[in-house]
XYZ file of C-alpha atoms in Angstrom:
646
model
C 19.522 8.685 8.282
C 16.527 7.878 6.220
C 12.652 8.191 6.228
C 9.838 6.273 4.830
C 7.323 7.375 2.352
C 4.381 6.161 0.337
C 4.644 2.224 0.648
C 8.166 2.450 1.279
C 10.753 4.476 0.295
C 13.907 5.852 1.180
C 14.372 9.935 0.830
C 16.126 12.786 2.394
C 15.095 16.361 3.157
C 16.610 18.560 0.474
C 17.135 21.535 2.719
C 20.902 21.820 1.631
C 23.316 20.925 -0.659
C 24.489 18.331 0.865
C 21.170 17.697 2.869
C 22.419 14.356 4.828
C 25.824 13.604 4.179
C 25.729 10.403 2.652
C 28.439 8.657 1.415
C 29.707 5.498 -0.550
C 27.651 3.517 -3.328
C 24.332 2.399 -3.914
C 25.350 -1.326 -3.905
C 23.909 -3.827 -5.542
C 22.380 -4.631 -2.206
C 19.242 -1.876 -3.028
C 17.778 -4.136 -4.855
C 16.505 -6.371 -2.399
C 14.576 -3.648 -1.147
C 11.588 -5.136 -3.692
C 9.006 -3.180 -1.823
C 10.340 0.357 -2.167
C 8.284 2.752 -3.994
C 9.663 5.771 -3.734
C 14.048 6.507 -3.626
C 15.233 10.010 -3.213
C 19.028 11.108 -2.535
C 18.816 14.343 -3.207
C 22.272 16.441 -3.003
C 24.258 14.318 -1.105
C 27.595 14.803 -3.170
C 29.201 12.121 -1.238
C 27.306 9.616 -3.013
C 29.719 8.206 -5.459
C 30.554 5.484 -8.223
C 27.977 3.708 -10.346
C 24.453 3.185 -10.110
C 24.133 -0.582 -9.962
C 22.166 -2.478 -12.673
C 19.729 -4.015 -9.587
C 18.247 -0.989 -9.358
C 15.494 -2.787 -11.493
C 14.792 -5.141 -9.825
C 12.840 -2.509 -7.734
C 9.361 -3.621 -9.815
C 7.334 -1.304 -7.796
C 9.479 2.434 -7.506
C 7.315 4.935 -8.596
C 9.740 8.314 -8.044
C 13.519 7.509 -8.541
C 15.568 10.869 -7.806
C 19.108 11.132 -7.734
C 19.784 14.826 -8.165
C 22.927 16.816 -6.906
C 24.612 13.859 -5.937
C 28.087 12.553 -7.729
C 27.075 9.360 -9.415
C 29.397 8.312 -12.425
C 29.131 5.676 -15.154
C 26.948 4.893 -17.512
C 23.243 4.644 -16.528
C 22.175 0.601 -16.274
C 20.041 -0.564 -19.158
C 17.990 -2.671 -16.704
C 15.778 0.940 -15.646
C 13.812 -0.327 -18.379
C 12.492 -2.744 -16.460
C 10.786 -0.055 -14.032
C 7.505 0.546 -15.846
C 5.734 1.653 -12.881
C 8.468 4.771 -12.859
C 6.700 7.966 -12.964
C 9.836 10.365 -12.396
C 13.063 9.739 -12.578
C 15.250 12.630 -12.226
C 19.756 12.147 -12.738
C 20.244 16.123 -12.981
C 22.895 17.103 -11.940
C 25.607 14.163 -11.558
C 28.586 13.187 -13.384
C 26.940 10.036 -15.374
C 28.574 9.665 -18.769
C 28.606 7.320 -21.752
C 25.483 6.866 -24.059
C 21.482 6.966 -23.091
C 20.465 3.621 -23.611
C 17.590 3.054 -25.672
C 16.318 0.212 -23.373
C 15.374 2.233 -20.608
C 12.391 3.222 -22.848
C 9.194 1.358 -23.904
C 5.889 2.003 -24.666
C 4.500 0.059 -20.915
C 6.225 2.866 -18.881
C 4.184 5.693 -17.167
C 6.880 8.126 -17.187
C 6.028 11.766 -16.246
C 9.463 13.267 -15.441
C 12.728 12.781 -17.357
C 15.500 14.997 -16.183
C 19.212 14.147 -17.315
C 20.347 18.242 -17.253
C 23.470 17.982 -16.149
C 25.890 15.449 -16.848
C 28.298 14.190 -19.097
C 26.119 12.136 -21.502
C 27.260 11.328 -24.797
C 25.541 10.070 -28.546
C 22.238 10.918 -29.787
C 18.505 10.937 -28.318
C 17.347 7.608 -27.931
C 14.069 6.933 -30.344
C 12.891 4.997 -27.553
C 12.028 8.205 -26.115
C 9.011 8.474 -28.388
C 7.138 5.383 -27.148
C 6.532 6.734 -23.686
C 3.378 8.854 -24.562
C 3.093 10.105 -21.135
C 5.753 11.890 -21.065
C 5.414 15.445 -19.663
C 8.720 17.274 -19.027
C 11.687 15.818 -20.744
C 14.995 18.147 -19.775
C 18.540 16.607 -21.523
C 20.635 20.246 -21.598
C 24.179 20.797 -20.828
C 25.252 17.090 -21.775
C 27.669 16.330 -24.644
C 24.369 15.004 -26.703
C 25.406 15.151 -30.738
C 23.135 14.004 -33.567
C 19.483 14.476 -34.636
C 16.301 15.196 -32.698
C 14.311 12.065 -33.042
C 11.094 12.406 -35.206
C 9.828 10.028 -32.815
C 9.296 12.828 -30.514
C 6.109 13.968 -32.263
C 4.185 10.919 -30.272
C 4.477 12.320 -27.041
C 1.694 14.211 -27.456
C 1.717 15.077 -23.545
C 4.901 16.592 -23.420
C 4.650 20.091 -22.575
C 8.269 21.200 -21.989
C 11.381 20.138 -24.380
C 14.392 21.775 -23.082
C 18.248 20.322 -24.816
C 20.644 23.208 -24.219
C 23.909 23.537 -24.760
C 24.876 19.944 -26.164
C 25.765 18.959 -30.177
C 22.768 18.321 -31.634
C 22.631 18.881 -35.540
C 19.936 18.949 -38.575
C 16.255 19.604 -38.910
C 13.842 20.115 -35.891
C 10.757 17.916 -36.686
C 7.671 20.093 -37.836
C 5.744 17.763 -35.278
C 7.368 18.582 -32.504
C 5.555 21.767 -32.252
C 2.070 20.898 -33.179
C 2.062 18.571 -29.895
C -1.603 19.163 -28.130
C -0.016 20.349 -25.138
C 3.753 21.495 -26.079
C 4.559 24.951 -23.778
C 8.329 25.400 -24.618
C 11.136 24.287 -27.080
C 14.307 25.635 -25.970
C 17.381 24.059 -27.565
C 19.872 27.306 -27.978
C 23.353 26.444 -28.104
C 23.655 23.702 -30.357
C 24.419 22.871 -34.144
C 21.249 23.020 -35.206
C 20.963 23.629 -39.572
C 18.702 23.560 -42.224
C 15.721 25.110 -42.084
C 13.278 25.816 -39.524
C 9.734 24.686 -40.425
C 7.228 25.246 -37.462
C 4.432 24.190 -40.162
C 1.229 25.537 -39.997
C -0.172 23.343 -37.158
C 1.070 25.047 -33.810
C -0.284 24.433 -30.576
C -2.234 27.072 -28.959
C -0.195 25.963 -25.633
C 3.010 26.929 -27.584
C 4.520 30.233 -25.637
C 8.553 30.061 -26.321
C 10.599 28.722 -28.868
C 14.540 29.381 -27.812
C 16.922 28.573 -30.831
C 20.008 30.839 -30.323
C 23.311 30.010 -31.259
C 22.304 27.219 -33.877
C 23.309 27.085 -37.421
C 19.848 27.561 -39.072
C 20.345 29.417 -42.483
C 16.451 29.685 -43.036
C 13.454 29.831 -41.722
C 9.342 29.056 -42.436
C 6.976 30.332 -39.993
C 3.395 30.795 -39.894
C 1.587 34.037 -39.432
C -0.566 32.337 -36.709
C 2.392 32.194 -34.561
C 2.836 35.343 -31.835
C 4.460 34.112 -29.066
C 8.289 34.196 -28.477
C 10.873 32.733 -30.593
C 14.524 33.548 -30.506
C 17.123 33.155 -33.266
C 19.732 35.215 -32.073
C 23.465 33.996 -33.092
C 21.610 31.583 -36.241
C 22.841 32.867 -40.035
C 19.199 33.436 -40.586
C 19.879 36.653 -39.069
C 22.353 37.479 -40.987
C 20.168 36.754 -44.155
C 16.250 37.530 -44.331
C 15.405 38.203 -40.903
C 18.253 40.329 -39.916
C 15.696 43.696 -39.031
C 13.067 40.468 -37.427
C 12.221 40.905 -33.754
C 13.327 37.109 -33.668
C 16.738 38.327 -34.369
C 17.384 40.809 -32.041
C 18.740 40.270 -28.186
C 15.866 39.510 -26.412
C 16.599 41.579 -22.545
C 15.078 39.965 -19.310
C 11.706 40.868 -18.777
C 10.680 42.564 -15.945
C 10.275 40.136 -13.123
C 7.898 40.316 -10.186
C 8.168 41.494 -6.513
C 5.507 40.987 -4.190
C 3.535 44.533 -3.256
C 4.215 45.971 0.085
C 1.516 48.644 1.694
C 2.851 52.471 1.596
C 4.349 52.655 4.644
C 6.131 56.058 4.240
C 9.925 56.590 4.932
C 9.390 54.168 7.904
C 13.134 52.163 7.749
C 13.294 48.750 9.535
C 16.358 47.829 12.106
C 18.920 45.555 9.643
C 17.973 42.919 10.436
C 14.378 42.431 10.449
C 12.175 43.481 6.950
C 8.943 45.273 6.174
C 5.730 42.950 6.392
C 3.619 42.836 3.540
C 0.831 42.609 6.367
C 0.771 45.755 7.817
C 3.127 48.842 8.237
C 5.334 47.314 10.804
C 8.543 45.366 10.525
C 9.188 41.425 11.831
C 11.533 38.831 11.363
C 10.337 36.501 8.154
C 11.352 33.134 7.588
C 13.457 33.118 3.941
C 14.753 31.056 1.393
C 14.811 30.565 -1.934
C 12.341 28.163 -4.031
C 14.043 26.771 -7.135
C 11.828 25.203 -10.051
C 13.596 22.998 -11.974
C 11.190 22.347 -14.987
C 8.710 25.572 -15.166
C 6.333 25.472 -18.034
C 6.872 29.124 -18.368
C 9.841 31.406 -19.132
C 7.855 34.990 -19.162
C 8.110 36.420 -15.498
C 6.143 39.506 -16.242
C 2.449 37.223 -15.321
C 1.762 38.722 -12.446
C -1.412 36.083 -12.437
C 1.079 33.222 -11.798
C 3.027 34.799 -9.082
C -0.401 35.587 -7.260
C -1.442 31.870 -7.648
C 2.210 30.999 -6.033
C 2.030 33.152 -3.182
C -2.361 32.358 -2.283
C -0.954 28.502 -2.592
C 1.937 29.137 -0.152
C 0.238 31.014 2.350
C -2.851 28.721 2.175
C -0.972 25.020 2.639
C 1.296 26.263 4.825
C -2.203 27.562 7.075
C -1.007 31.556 7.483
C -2.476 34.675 7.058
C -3.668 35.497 3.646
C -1.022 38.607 2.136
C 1.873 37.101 4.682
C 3.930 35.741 1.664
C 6.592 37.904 -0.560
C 8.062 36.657 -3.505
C 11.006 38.724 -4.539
C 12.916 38.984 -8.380
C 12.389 35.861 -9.691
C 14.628 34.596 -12.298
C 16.640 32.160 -14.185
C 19.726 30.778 -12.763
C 22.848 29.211 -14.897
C 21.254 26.084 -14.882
C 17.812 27.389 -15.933
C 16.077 26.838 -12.793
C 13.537 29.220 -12.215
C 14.966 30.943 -8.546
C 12.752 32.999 -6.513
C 13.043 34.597 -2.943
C 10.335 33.626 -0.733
C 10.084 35.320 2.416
C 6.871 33.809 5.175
C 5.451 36.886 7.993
C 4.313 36.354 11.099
C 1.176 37.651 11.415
C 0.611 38.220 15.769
C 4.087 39.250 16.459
C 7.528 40.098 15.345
C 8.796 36.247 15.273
C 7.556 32.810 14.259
C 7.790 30.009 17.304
C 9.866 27.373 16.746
C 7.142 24.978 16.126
C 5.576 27.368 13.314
C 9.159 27.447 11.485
C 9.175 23.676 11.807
C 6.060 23.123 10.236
C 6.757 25.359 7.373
C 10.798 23.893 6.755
C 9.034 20.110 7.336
C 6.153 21.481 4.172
C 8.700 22.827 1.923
C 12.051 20.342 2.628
C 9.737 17.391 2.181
C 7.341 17.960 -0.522
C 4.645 17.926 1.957
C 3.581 21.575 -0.040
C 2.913 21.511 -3.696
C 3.154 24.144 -6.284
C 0.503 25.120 -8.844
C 1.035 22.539 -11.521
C 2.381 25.486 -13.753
C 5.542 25.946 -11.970
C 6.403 21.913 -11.873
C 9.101 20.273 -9.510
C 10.868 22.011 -6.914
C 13.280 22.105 -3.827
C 13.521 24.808 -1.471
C 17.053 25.661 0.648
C 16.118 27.855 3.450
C 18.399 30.535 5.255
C 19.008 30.927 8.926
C 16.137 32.092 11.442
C 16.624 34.442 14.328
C 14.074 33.229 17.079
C 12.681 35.668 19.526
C 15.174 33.963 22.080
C 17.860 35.324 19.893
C 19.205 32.062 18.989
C 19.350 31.213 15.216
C 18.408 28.218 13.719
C 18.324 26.650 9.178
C 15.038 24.691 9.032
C 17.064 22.322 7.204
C 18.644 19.069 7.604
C 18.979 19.639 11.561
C 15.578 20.748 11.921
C 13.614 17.937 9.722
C 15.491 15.356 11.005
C 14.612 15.901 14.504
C 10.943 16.366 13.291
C 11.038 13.255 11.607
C 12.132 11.341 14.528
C 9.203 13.265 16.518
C 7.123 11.885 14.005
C 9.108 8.428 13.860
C 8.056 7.859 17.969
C 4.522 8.241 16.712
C 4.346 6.405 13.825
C 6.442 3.484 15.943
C 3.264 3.528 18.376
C 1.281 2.813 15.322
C 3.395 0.141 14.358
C 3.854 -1.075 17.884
C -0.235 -0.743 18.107
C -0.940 -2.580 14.852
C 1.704 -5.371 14.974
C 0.112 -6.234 18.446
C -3.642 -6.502 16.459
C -2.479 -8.612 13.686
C -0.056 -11.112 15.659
C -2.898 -11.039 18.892
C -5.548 -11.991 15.834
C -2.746 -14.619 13.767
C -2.332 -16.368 17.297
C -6.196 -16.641 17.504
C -6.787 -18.025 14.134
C -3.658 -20.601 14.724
C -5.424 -21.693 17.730
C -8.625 -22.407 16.127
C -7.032 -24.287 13.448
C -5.338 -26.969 15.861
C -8.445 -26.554 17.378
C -7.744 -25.573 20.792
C -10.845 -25.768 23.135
C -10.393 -21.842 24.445
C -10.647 -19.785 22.075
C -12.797 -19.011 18.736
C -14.019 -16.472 16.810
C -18.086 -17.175 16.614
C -19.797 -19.509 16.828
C -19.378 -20.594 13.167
C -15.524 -20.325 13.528
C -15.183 -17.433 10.813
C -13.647 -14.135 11.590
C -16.461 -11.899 12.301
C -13.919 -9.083 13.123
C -14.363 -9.404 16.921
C -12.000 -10.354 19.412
C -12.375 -14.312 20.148
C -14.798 -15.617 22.679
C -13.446 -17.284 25.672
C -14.953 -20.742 25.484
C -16.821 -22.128 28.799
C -15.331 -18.764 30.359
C -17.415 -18.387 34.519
C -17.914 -15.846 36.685
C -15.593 -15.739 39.968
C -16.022 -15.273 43.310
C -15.027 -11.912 44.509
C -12.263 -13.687 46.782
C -11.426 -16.009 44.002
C -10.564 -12.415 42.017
C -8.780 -10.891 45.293
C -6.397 -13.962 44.814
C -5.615 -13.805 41.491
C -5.161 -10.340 40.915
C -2.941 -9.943 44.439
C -0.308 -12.834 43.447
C 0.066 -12.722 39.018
C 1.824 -15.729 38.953
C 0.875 -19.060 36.429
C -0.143 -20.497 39.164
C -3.227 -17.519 39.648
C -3.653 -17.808 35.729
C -7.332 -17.244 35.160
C -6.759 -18.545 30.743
C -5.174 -16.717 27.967
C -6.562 -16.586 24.542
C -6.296 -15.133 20.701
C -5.457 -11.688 22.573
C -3.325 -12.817 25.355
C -3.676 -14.089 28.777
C -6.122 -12.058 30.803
C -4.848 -9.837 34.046
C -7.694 -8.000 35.505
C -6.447 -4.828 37.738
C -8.437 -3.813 40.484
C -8.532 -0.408 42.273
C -9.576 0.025 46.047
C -12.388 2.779 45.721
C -12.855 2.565 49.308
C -14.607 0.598 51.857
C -12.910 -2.501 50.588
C -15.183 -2.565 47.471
C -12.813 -2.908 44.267
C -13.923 -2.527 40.244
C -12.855 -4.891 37.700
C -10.688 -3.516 35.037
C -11.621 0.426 36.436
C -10.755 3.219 33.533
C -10.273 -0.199 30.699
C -13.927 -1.683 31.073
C -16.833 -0.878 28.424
C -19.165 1.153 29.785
C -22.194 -0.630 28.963
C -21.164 -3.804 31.185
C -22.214 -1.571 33.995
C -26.097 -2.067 32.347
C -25.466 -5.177 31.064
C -23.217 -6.866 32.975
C -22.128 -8.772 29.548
C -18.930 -8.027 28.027
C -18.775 -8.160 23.847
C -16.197 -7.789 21.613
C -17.032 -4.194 21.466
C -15.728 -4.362 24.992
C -11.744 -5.351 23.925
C -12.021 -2.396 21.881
C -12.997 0.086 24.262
C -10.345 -1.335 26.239
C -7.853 -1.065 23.047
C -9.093 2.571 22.859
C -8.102 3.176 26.392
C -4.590 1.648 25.664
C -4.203 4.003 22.571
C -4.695 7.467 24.852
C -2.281 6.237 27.608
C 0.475 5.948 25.023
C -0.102 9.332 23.761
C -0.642 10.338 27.144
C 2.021 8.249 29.087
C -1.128 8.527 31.756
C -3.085 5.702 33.707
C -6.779 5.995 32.784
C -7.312 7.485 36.239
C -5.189 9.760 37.811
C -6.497 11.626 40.915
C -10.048 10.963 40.067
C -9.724 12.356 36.344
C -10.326 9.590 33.962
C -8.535 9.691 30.398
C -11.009 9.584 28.106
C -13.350 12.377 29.415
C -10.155 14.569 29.117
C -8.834 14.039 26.217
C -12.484 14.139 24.465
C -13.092 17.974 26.493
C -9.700 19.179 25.180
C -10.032 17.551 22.104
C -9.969 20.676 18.976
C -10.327 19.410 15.451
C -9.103 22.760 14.275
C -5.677 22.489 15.877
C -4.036 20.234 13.128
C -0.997 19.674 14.885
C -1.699 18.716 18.172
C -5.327 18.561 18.531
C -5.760 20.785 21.130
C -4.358 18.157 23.567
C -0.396 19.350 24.218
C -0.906 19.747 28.140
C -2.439 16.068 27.975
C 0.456 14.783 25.628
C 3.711 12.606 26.358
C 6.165 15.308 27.006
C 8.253 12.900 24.402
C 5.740 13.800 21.835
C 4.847 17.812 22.884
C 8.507 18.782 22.230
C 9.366 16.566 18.785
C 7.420 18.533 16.634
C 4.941 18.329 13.593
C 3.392 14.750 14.765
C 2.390 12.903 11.709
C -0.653 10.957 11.620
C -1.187 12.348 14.645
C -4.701 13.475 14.250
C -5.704 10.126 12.983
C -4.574 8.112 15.527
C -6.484 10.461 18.247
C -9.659 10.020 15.400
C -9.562 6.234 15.593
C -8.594 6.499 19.607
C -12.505 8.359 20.187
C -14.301 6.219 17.699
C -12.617 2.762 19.987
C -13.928 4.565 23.171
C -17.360 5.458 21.856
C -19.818 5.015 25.040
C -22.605 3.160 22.405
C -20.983 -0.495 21.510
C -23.276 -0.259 18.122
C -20.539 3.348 17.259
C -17.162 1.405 17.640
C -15.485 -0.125 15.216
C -14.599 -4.061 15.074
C -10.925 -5.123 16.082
C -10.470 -6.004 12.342
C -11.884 -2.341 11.112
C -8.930 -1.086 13.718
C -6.375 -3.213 12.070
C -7.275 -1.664 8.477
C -7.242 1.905 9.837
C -4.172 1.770 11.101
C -2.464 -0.096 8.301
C -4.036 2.702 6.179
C -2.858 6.071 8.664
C 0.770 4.000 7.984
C 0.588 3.581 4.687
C -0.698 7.109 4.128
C 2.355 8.311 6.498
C 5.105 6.333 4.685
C 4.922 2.881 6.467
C 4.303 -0.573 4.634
C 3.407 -2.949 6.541
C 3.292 -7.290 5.437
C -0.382 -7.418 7.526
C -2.317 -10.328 5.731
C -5.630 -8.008 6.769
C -7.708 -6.671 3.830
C -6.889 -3.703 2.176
C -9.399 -0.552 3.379
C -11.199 1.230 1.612
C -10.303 4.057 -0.690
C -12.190 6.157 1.156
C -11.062 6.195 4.951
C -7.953 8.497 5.544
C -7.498 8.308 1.582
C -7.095 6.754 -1.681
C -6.345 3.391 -2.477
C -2.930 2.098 -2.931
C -3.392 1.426 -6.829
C -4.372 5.025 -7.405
C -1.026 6.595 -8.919
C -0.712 10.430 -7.459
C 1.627 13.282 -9.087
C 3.658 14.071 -6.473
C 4.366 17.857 -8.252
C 0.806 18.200 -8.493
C -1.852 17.117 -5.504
C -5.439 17.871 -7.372
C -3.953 15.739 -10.483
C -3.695 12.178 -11.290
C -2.377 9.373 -13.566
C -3.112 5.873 -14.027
């Protein structure tokens, strides 16, 4: 089971350890895939044996993450040839053997390195140093030996510099903490000597400093420097600083806990919890949120947790206060772990569809943390509905969302492949110039639907005929768009309307039909397949009802779930959903001047795709960077939504 994202991509939904069960190799076949942007196996231990070197031939991946899976070998010295790769993440596998220094160069737009966990052997690559946009670089609890690289002090974004528990020996260079926007060095556990020189140049950014259980025999450290640095377990200790604060056993700080109202001695049955909401007790959907590269390791700023739980509650669209965060803290691996428990806010439970939406946020990276608390995944714990059945927004629960979202996103396909073959068989027949059909009078595409050449009015019995027997033989012509069948409708007293609930309304003034007439009628087509509705049924016609139910503040459904496909009401979260309906209005606009041209419809919905996870090989233009979003060169942090790099 897969699912497509950004221009195409292959990912899971990390809402287990094991959050899809694949198994084998990633064959050398994966490199054919030349188009994918974005590859995510997350935790699927099954996923064995080495990474294959054609894994760069993927020219255009932008997020490679294999975490928690149970890749071995060495990694491929051919990733170097991936300098569109923004973050690459191996934590967590069983890859062994040397870093190679190729997989570094100064072209790369790295933001993310994380090798934490794995067997990895020799020193630090210099490389490493020529990839100046390096943020978060996490190498701990490897078999690393040898020197830190002075070529670290170029990365002058790195903010986080975490190699625990590995081999590493000598001096730390003075550089390293001077970097503009440096936020922690933590590299306890290693055989770190000589002495420790944080110069006289330390960033203002520079809050912790972990160094203990190293072999450092000395140390020189400016008086500018208050923040937190550890040398526990160094023989400095033993020596000059052995009264220093620096040398003592630093305990936990207190960690935070969400504030609940005074509610008395009220207890809650066992199963339910107190809501942070009001004095009353409900059912909260829990799990825990783990942060794998925090910039922070103080857990007393209450300031932070505030700006967590205001995030959570706003992107996830509940009630402001119904968020609890509970006793954050640092697991073995030195993830940052907190409890995160969501209230319902009108009753005791959540609906099914409200726990769907906020497992389909969190699983998928939909919601993203303040940029603070850096990349995440969240494993959520079973829900008791109000039903009394139980259900883990997890795997099960995504996956069944995504292919709710997968039938809607295949009518956009459907809808768009239609456009762009319809408008390729057009041009093709202007260019062996067929007599029929043509796009204007000057032949160029003027983003219309082509004009049916020497096209005459019939007779009303000429009409009766065609559109009682549909055979070739009643063929009134075909063009770019198709051949034409015309539907009639007895109204009564024998009079019939051509094309009744599909034709432009202006023809009725007019009596001329435009191009701005196909796309009324394409607009038409668009609401009966979210609808699974004729455009008349029992004297209600489509369009009037959809645009009275219509509710732009409903961002699921629109306001329109007794008008939907019961298909669609009962998959879910419906990507792109409220696009689609958008683009759907603006086709059936009752002014010809307010719709858009075929061509406009063809770039909208190659846009809602790509925007949604879909590539598509349409030879239309590209649309702007301002309809339904930004433009496919603009590079987005997928940790942090307001920021950007390019």
């Amino acid at each position: 089971m897969t699912r497509v994202h950004g221009k195409a991509s292959i990912a899971p939904t990390p809402g287990s350890l094991s959050s899809m069960g694949l198994v084998g190799q990633l064959v050398g076949d994966i490199g054919g895939l030349t188009e994918l942007t974005s590859l995510d196996l997350s935790f699927n231990g099954g996923l064995t044996g080495p990474i294959s070197p054609r894994i760069g031939d993927l020219k255009n991946l932008d997020t490679l993450i294999l975490m928690g899976c149970s890749f071995t070998g060495s990694i491929p010295p051919e990733l170097g040839n991936l300098n569109e790769l923004s973050f690459l993440h191996f934590n967590k596998n069983k890859l062994s053997g040397v870093i190679p220094s190729q997989i570094f160069n100064e072209d790369m737009v790295l933001i993310h390195v994380l090798f934490d966990g794995n067997q990895f052997n020799g020193g630090i690559p210099n490389s490493i140093g020529s990839v100046e946009t390096l943020e978060v670089l996490r190498l701990d609890r490897n078999a690393l030996e040898g020197e830190v690289p002075s070529t670290l002090n170029k990365l002058t974004s790195l903010g986080e510099f975490i190699m625990e528990f590995g081999s590493l020996k000598g001096k730390l260079p003075e550089a390293l903490f001077g970097l503009s926007g440096i936020q922690q060095v933590s590299l306890k556990n290693n055989n770190l000597n000589d002495t420790l020189d944080m110069g006289g140049n330390i960033s203002d950014d520079l809050q912790v400093v972990d160094l203990q259980n190293n072999k450092i025999d000395n140390v020189t450290l400016s008086t500018e420097y208050k923040n937190k640095l550890e040398l526990f377990g160094n023989p400095v200790c033993n020596k000059t600083l052995e009264q220093s604060a620096y040398c003592q056993l630093q305990q936990s700080t207190s960690s935070y806990s969400t504030s609940f109202p005074d509610c008395g001695s009220k207890p809650c049955p066992s199963d339910q919890k107190p809501s942070p909401l009001r004095c009353d007790c409900a059912y909260p959907y829990e799990g825990n949120m783990f942060f794998r590269a925090p910039s922070f390791s103080v857990l007393s700023n209450d300031t932070l947790w505030r700006l967590l739980e205001s995030s959570l509650w706003t992107k996830l669209s509940l009630t402001p206060g119904s968020v609890a965060l509970q006793n954050p803290f640092f697991n073995i691996n030195d993830y940052l772990q907190v409890n995160v428990q969501f209230f319902p806010s009108k009753s005791k439970h959540f609906t099914r569809l409200e726990v769907q939406k906020m497992g389909f946020y969190l699983s998928n990276q939909t919601y993203k943390p303040p940029a603070e608390f850096g990349p995440y995944y969240f494993l959520a714990d079973m829900y008791l509905f109000a039903d009394g059945h139980g259900g883990v927004i997890g795997v099960g629960a995504v996956i069944g969302m995504s292919i709710g979202c997968t039938l809607l996103i295949l009518v956009l396909i459907a809808l768009m492949l239609y456009a762009v073959q319809q408008k390729r068989h057009a041009e093709k027949a202007i260019s062996i110039s067929k007599t029929f059909a043509s796009w204007a009078p000057s032949t160029k595409d003027n983003g219309g639907a082509p004009q049916l050449k020497g096209a005459r009015w019939f007779s009303y019995d000429e009409l009766k005929k065609f559109t009682s027997n549909f055979s070739e033989n009643n063929l009134i012509g075909s063009g770019g768009y198709g051949k034409v069948n015309l539907k009639f409708f007895s109204i009564g007293r024998g009079d019939f309307v051509w094309l009744l609930g599909y034709l432009d309304p202006e023809y009725y003034m007019t009596q001329q039909l435009t191009d701005k007439s196909d796309v009324y009628s394409f607009g038409v087509v668009m609401l009966e397949l979210i609808t699974a509705k004729q455009p008349i049924v029992k004297g209600k016609y489509i369009v009037r009802e959809v645009r009275l139910a219509m509710d732009k503040t409903d961002e699921e459904e629109y306001g329109l779930r007794e008008l939907l496909d019961p298909n669609l009401k009962d998959s879910g979260f419906l990507t792109g959903f409220g696009r689609f309906i958008q683009l759907a209005m603006q086709c059936v606009e009752e002014s010809a001047a307010d719709r858009p041209t075929m061509s406009d419809i063809v770039k909208v919905l190659e846009n809602i795709l790509k925007s949604d996870g879909i590539h598509t090989s349409s030879s239309s233009a590209s649309s702007s960077a301002t309809e339904f979003g930004s433009s496919r060169d603009a590079r987005k942090h997928i940790y942090n939504e307001e920021g950007s790099k390019g």
